Structure formats: C-alpha cells, structure tokens
Amino acid sequence: MSAVATMQPKLRVATVSLAGCFGCHMSFLDIDERLFELIEHIRFDRSPLTDIKEVGPCDIGLVEGGLCNAENVTVLREFRKNCKLLVAVGACALNGGLPALRNHLDVGQLLQDVYGDQVPNDPELPLPLNRVHPIHEVVRIDYALPGCPPPADAFWHLLQAVIAGNPHERAQGLIRYD
C-alpha cells in the first residue's frame, strides 16, 4: 500500500467571529510560520485564511465573540450543527467579554441616547438582544480556550492535541489571568 493511501484525511477547521473585536483571530494568526506545519494535518474552511463565507461539515469549529443580536444566534446555531468539536475562544465567547458591559443598560434607551430620533429601523439590521450572552447559553461547547485573547501558543497546543486525538489535554502554563 502506498504512503498516500495510508495517510489520514486532513481535519477540517472553520472559524467564526460574533460580537467581539477579532483579536482572537489575530492571536490565532500569530501562530505564524507554524501555520505551514498545520496545513500538513488540517484544511482551513471558513477562516481568516480563506474567502469561504459558508461553513460546511468540519471537525473543529473555533468561535470568538459573544451573542449581541439575533443574527449572531442564527450564525452560531448553524455553525454548531456543522462542527464535530466546538471551541469557545476568548473572554467574549466564554462570558460575553467587553460587549457584555452593556448588560446593565436598557438597549432601547441606549439606542435612543445614541441616535436620538433617528434610531435605525431597517429590516436588514439584526435585532439587538436585551443582553450579550456567552455562547454556552445557546449551544453546547466542547472545549474552552480562555483569554483576551488566548495566546497563539494556546491555539497551537489545542490544534496539536486534536490532531493527536486528545482534544481535552490542557495547555498548562499557556493561559494566564494577569
């Protein structure tokens, strides 16, 4: 049997950004040249490295950001359906992060204060939720990668553990709460 026939298929990885700052994606990209080593084992679907807008079935889904509007909820539920392993990445996905600072405010009053009599009322705009939710309040997560953002080495360790078949191996010393 040839070496090609015995190779394992590449794991499919997709990412999505909800209500957050995209900092977790930037930290993920800080893996730098190790991305070349990763592509020997994984294939990137929807991610900052591709221009794929829709997500199909994937092995690993990385979600950054919390849920601040109805569109975020719809995107997250669809993403969850397509991911074998869903990873909540960063403080916003895990607890709402900085966007959740608005949770003690009345959203209607906040919009009125910001826009006055010109509050946008376009059906194309997603309906804001009354509060920002962490993603585990809407879907099941399989793994959490805390931080704001998690360091690149934490992403690297997670992906190496998944490739090795042990996704819940903890990255000792990589996650700090300074």
C-alpha positions as MATLAB code, in Angstrom:
seq = 'MSAVATMQPKLRVATVSLAGCFGCHMSFLDIDERLFELIEHIRFDRSPLTDIKEVGPCDIGLVEGGLCNAENVTVLREFRKNCKLLVAVGACALNGGLPALRNHLDVGQLLQDVYGDQVPNDPELPLPLNRVHPIHEVVRIDYALPGCPPPADAFWHLLQAVIAGNPHERAQGLIRYD';
ca = [
       0.000    0.000    0.000;
       1.367    3.425   -0.889;
       2.154    6.113    1.678;
      -0.601    8.280    0.204;
      -3.198    5.545    0.751;
      -2.269    5.211    4.448;
      -2.359    8.947    5.215;
      -5.136   10.160    7.468;
      -7.509   12.699    5.928;
      -6.856   16.274    6.962;
      -9.023   17.685    9.746;
     -11.307   20.483    8.575;
     -11.099   23.663   10.664;
     -13.510   26.603   10.451;
     -13.808   29.812   12.445;
     -16.488   32.400   13.087;
     -16.438   35.785   14.760;
     -19.573   37.040   16.503;
     -19.771   40.060   18.881;
     -16.110   40.639   19.607;
     -13.094   42.527   18.335;
     -11.477   39.882   16.082;
      -8.496   39.841   18.479;
      -8.778   36.074   18.978;
      -8.491   35.543   15.234;
      -5.434   37.800   15.191;
      -3.872   35.793   18.007;
      -4.629   32.594   16.086;
      -2.770   34.033   13.088;
       0.181   34.737   15.405;
       0.984   31.032   15.076;
       2.982   32.492   12.182;
       5.147   30.036   10.224;
       3.761   27.120   12.236;
       0.671   27.503   10.021;
       2.694   25.750    7.316;
       3.180   22.790    9.640;
      -0.526   22.807   10.498;
      -1.635   22.622    6.872;
       0.054   19.220    6.671;
      -2.712   17.992    9.033;
      -5.649   20.356    8.665;
      -7.610   22.084    5.945;
      -8.969   25.555    6.616;
     -12.554   26.165    5.624;
     -14.242   29.389    6.759;
     -11.376   31.286    8.420;
      -9.247   34.448    8.157;
      -7.060   32.470    5.737;
      -9.804   31.773    3.183;
     -12.573   33.660    1.478;
     -15.169   30.955    2.219;
     -18.320   32.585    3.651;
     -20.396   29.477    4.374;
     -19.350   26.634    6.617;
     -19.883   23.010    5.746;
     -19.209   19.994    7.925;
     -15.956   20.440    9.829;
     -14.008   18.683   12.533;
     -13.074   21.742   14.595;
     -15.010   24.987   14.882;
     -13.440   27.975   16.641;
     -15.913   30.647   17.820;
     -14.842   34.051   19.046;
     -17.263   36.669   20.323;
     -20.464   36.573   22.282;
     -24.077   36.957   21.183;
     -25.400   40.515   20.978;
     -28.004   40.220   18.215;
     -30.360   37.738   16.558;
     -28.015   37.208   13.615;
     -25.227   36.101   15.998;
     -27.578   33.454   17.424;
     -28.552   32.162   13.973;
     -24.930   32.022   12.790;
     -23.829   30.229   15.979;
     -26.585   27.596   15.808;
     -25.794   26.848   12.159;
     -22.069   26.718   12.929;
     -22.657   24.300   15.845;
     -24.652   21.959   13.569;
     -21.645   21.683   11.280;
     -18.860   21.232   13.863;
     -17.862   17.949   15.486;
     -15.803   19.816   18.102;
     -16.800   23.377   19.025;
     -14.272   25.561   20.819;
     -15.336   28.751   22.615;
     -12.371   31.077   22.112;
     -11.687   34.072   24.330;
     -13.483   36.020   27.020;
     -16.314   37.243   24.779;
     -17.336   33.712   23.765;
     -16.948   32.428   27.323;
     -18.618   35.200   29.339;
     -19.648   37.998   26.975;
     -16.392   39.916   27.440;
     -16.295   43.653   26.911;
     -19.515   43.733   24.840;
     -21.348   42.425   27.938;
     -20.572   45.678   29.746;
     -23.815   46.937   28.214;
     -25.834   44.242   30.011;
     -26.797   46.581   32.862;
     -28.201   49.109   30.372;
     -31.595   49.217   28.694;
     -30.894   48.587   24.980;
     -33.861   50.651   23.814;
     -32.785   53.614   25.932;
     -29.187   53.173   24.803;
     -30.216   53.310   21.128;
     -32.340   56.377   21.857;
     -29.421   58.077   23.616;
     -27.056   57.348   20.735;
     -29.354   58.001   17.765;
     -31.985   60.347   19.179;
     -34.976   60.423   16.844;
     -33.026   58.610   14.111;
     -32.812   55.093   15.607;
     -32.167   52.791   12.621;
     -35.242   50.764   11.739;
     -34.137   48.786    8.702;
     -35.217   45.137    8.398;
     -31.690   44.364    7.114;
     -30.211   45.232   10.531;
     -30.110   42.357   13.033;
     -32.362   42.709   16.061;
     -30.250   43.519   19.149;
     -30.669   41.220   22.130;
     -31.502   42.732   25.515;
     -28.167   41.473   26.837;
     -24.959   39.954   25.489;
     -24.810   36.192   26.067;
     -21.851   33.819   26.183;
     -22.180   31.113   23.561;
     -22.665   28.234   26.016;
     -26.083   29.703   26.896;
     -27.261   28.872   23.356;
     -25.220   25.872   22.166;
     -23.117   23.098   23.676;
     -19.397   23.772   23.625;
     -16.795   21.017   23.732;
     -13.726   22.980   24.725;
     -12.948   26.430   26.102;
      -9.846   28.429   25.252;
      -9.915   31.366   27.705;
      -8.023   34.624   27.425;
      -8.412   38.061   25.922;
      -7.139   36.895   23.565;
      -5.714   33.439   24.173;
      -2.037   33.378   23.169;
      -1.017   31.858   19.844;
       0.697   29.011   21.690;
      -2.644   28.039   23.276;
      -4.200   27.697   19.792;
      -1.148   25.738   18.663;
      -1.353   23.396   21.658;
      -5.089   22.840   21.174;
      -4.755   22.015   17.484;
      -1.795   19.708   18.126;
      -3.811   17.906   20.828;
      -6.796   17.473   18.465;
      -4.523   16.196   15.686;
      -3.068   13.693   18.179;
      -6.598   12.596   19.161;
      -6.654   14.181   22.641;
      -8.564   17.487   22.333;
      -9.130   17.921   26.064;
      -5.463   17.882   27.026;
      -4.847   21.073   28.993;
      -2.248   23.609   27.935;
      -0.516   24.037   31.290;
       1.001   27.477   31.780;
      -0.291   28.934   28.495;
      -3.419   30.516   29.922;
      -2.842   33.333   32.393;
      -5.176   35.779   34.070;
      -2.961   38.830   34.518;
];
